[in-house]
Amino acid sequence: MAFIELNGIDAGYEKGKPILKNFNLSVEQGELVSLLGPSGCGKTTTLRTIAGFIMAEQGAVTIGGKDYTNVPPNKRNIGLVFQNYALFPHLTVFDNVAYGLRRRKVEKPEIAKRVAEVLKLVSLKGFESRFPAQLSGGQRQRVALARSIVIQPELLLLDEPLSNLDAKLRDEMRAELSRLQHQLGITMIYVTHDQIEAMSLSSRIIVMNEGLIEQTGTPEQIYESPATPFVARFVGFDNHVDGTLLELGPKGVLVDVHGVQFVSRRPSPNLSKADEGKKVSLFFRPDDTLIGAVPGANAMEVGIDFSNYQGNTTQYAMHLGTHALRAVVVGKPVADGVERTVFSIPPEKLIVERGV
Amino acid sequence: MKNSKILILITALVFIFLIGPFIMIFLTSFSSDSIMRFPPKGFTLAWYTKALNIEMFRTTFWVSLKTGLAATATALILGVPVAYANIRFNYRGKNALELLFSSPAIVPGMVIGFSLLRFFVYVSNIPIGIGLYLGHTAILFPYTVRVVSSSLRNFEGDIEQAAISLGSTPLHAFFAVVLPNIQSGLVAAFILAFITSFNNVPVSLFLTGPGVATLPIQMLSYMEYYYDPTISALSSIIIVLTVIVVQSAEKLLGISKYV
């Protein structure tokens, strides 16, 4: 049994209208797992169900072998870090961090010692008597982090903790989170809509959509081999073309797109022989597209809508039949006035899925 | 430019209309004339001495003060949980309940006064002082709910959840984290409600009776018989006290953002 288990969970904000339906999730001890998905996909609902702020209507929540399904949030010993920091504005940094320890009736000298330790850990030594309003965004988030780990939680939940920070601070905090996770070995569940954040931090990513898990895998598996059309689009396979599956053979997957044959040499676990002759969708990334006919690659003649020179790359908006496509290609744009040109996509960069 | 001239003119007129009467009252309170008249003649502080020495003004001031403080405190104690429930939770009939809670601020004071009179005096035979206190509590309640609601709305629910995740029960989180952070909203509600009670005429008019009156009611009945500047002097004292209280609360807590 995994450290955290959600089994057959129905949960939501309104009774009878669950956002999660028959939801299952398991997380191993010491793992940092990201829940990745667009807003409204149920990732925050999942987090709140684990934290106990949403009580599951159906199913069971198990943490460390104990049934937590009906345990109220204040008895769960779970650290929680919010997007907006949620520090107590009327308390100093010290009192913010000491809050959880005081609730646990820890002795005063012990509180002082543990708060000092954790503030050192998040590089906020010397900030004890400041108020949250006197801190920068990054410092506030570090206080929030210190406050949630000082209670030595069984589990740390982070709800988009970096999205209120500017890009540079976000990178710093990401590195810091990563370091803390390695140092403390604490189990973390990290909610984000940012693919880069999820990839750089987590050992495992769970991609969610409309209350369901679309795919679970390592960052590399998610990025390189998206298992569903949704995940494909979410990790940047923005171009989408419809076709008919011709053959699922040893040479690859053959697809007919308006009379042009495309070959994909990626595994397509979702397809079987029975799908031959049926509608399929092709996905590929704008930056996997090559300009001109390249030997061994699938060539297609497209109409150029406009090109946008960006220095070392050029961005194209184009169309193939009725499908709008995008390409990002190294080099200068094709000459002005060229309306049609040939683009190629290598067979190993092309995903074929059942028609969407 | 023409536009801004018209704007300045209108603003000036509004100011004159709002502040003018106060200035007139203030000036007439020093007049040595024995009836209220503008422009005032001469200068004397006699009206102030007289106002402070009239026994009825002193007793009714205490009635107003006690009624105001007690009704405000009660309205706050009732208003805070109601405001909290309305901000934090969704429940059936919430809108209807909100309308009901704000009705004393919408229904004309005369109507409230009269209905309370029927209820308290004719039906329940409640003592005048208690009736006054209950009536004022009813009219202050919507104000406290509204002001406390707006300060609660500014307070993120996540902060409370953070406290709960750290081990507070919801009740403890409310006292340890929510209340300290809506303090200025509470003070604003208190001041607003108290002033509303202290100035109230229509409801008090119906609920006061033989021997018990509030200060504004006493001032009205004084003016029925005497038209000397005593009332101006008394009004000036009340205005100055009100300005001092509101100004210092604004300086210390910035209460205007909640009202």
XYZ file of C-alpha atoms in Angstrom, chain A residues 45-213:
169
model
C -9.955 19.890 -5.294
C -7.693 16.854 -4.949
C -5.332 18.808 -2.724
C -8.137 20.093 -0.538
C -9.578 16.631 -0.223
C -6.221 15.361 1.025
C -5.931 18.343 3.394
C -9.449 17.673 4.683
C -11.064 20.959 3.706
C -13.262 19.042 1.332
C -14.771 15.918 2.794
C -15.146 13.124 0.260
C -18.740 12.104 -0.389
C -17.551 8.677 -1.491
C -14.342 6.705 -1.178
C -11.456 6.675 1.272
C -8.380 8.776 2.012
C -5.528 6.821 3.574
C -2.269 8.373 4.747
C 0.480 6.227 6.214
C -1.894 3.276 6.507
C -4.398 5.209 8.626
C -7.890 6.056 7.435
C -8.176 9.844 7.243
C -11.457 10.029 5.337
C -13.405 11.626 8.162
C -10.586 13.253 10.123
C -11.055 17.056 10.282
C -8.280 19.180 8.711
C -6.932 20.439 12.060
C -6.191 16.864 13.163
C -4.385 15.748 10.008
C -0.844 17.052 10.580
C -0.488 18.066 6.953
C 1.501 21.144 5.914
C -0.223 23.433 3.474
C 1.352 26.188 1.365
C -0.948 28.553 -0.499
C -0.545 30.541 -3.683
C -1.193 33.811 -1.838
C 1.044 32.798 1.113
C -1.857 33.152 3.585
C 0.412 34.428 6.366
C -1.197 35.809 9.501
C -0.911 39.575 8.914
C -1.115 40.485 12.611
C 1.701 38.165 13.705
C 5.460 38.492 13.320
C 7.486 36.023 11.299
C 8.403 34.236 14.531
C 4.799 33.975 15.687
C 3.639 32.900 12.251
C 6.108 30.047 12.238
C 5.484 29.188 15.890
C 1.697 29.039 15.388
C 1.483 25.327 14.671
C 3.901 24.451 17.471
C 1.874 26.437 19.994
C -1.260 24.599 18.880
C 0.628 21.393 19.581
C 1.509 22.613 23.090
C 5.240 22.374 22.466
C 7.370 23.786 25.320
C 8.560 27.379 24.885
C 12.339 26.747 24.640
C 11.672 23.949 22.170
C 9.524 26.314 20.065
C 12.304 28.904 20.015
C 14.805 26.278 18.970
C 12.706 24.766 16.204
C 11.607 28.123 14.790
C 15.225 29.267 14.690
C 16.245 26.060 12.904
C 13.566 26.268 10.272
C 14.125 29.984 9.636
C 17.777 29.199 9.062
C 16.751 26.445 6.672
C 14.754 28.889 4.533
C 17.449 31.618 4.869
C 15.294 33.980 6.903
C 17.440 34.222 10.007
C 17.156 37.718 11.478
C 13.656 38.319 10.144
C 11.920 36.995 13.298
C 10.335 40.254 14.397
C 9.203 41.501 10.993
C 5.561 41.505 9.994
C 4.433 39.897 6.728
C 3.681 43.327 5.222
C 7.374 44.192 5.626
C 8.546 41.239 3.524
C 8.907 40.708 -0.213
C 6.846 38.100 -2.032
C 9.667 35.565 -2.033
C 10.332 36.074 1.662
C 6.641 35.689 2.457
C 6.482 32.429 0.600
C 9.542 31.223 2.518
C 7.822 32.092 5.803
C 4.777 30.151 4.622
C 7.029 27.230 3.812
C 8.790 27.423 7.179
C 5.452 27.620 8.961
C 4.224 24.469 7.288
C 7.353 22.348 7.701
C 8.157 23.310 11.294
C 5.284 21.127 12.505
C 7.033 18.138 10.911
C 4.018 17.229 8.817
C 3.571 13.769 7.397
C 2.981 15.404 4.081
C 3.391 18.822 2.498
C 0.784 20.116 0.078
C 1.656 23.072 -2.138
C -1.031 24.876 -4.109
C 0.579 26.863 -6.946
C 3.091 28.267 -4.464
C 5.191 30.116 -7.018
C 2.612 31.642 -9.316
C 2.469 34.978 -7.484
C 6.222 35.484 -7.825
C 8.085 37.094 -10.701
C 10.085 34.919 -13.081
C 13.485 35.305 -11.427
C 12.203 34.659 -7.907
C 10.230 31.718 -9.181
C 13.429 30.077 -10.446
C 15.139 30.708 -7.105
C 12.250 29.361 -5.070
C 11.990 26.336 -7.326
C 15.595 25.502 -6.643
C 15.026 26.078 -2.950
C 11.989 23.795 -2.862
C 13.955 21.132 -4.638
C 16.810 21.455 -2.140
C 14.425 21.305 0.846
C 12.731 18.249 -0.539
C 16.049 16.441 -0.867
C 17.239 17.654 2.523
C 14.091 16.772 4.455
C 12.872 13.833 2.387
C 9.338 14.961 3.016
C 6.492 13.704 0.835
C 5.149 16.565 -1.255
C 2.197 17.013 -3.531
C 2.599 20.014 -5.731
C -0.276 21.569 -7.660
C 0.555 23.661 -10.692
C -0.637 24.606 -14.152
C 2.940 25.324 -15.199
C 4.479 22.468 -17.117
C 8.060 23.683 -16.595
C 7.574 23.901 -12.832
C 6.141 20.408 -12.701
C 8.894 18.975 -14.881
C 11.797 20.553 -13.061
C 10.579 19.700 -9.542
C 8.841 16.400 -9.513
C 9.799 12.784 -9.744
C 6.349 11.994 -11.043
C 3.712 14.085 -12.785
C 0.005 13.432 -12.775
C -1.752 15.267 -15.588
C -5.381 15.971 -14.788
C -8.300 17.100 -16.890
C -11.952 17.523 -15.909
C -11.553 15.631 -12.663
C -9.814 12.672 -14.230
C -6.196 11.570 -14.456
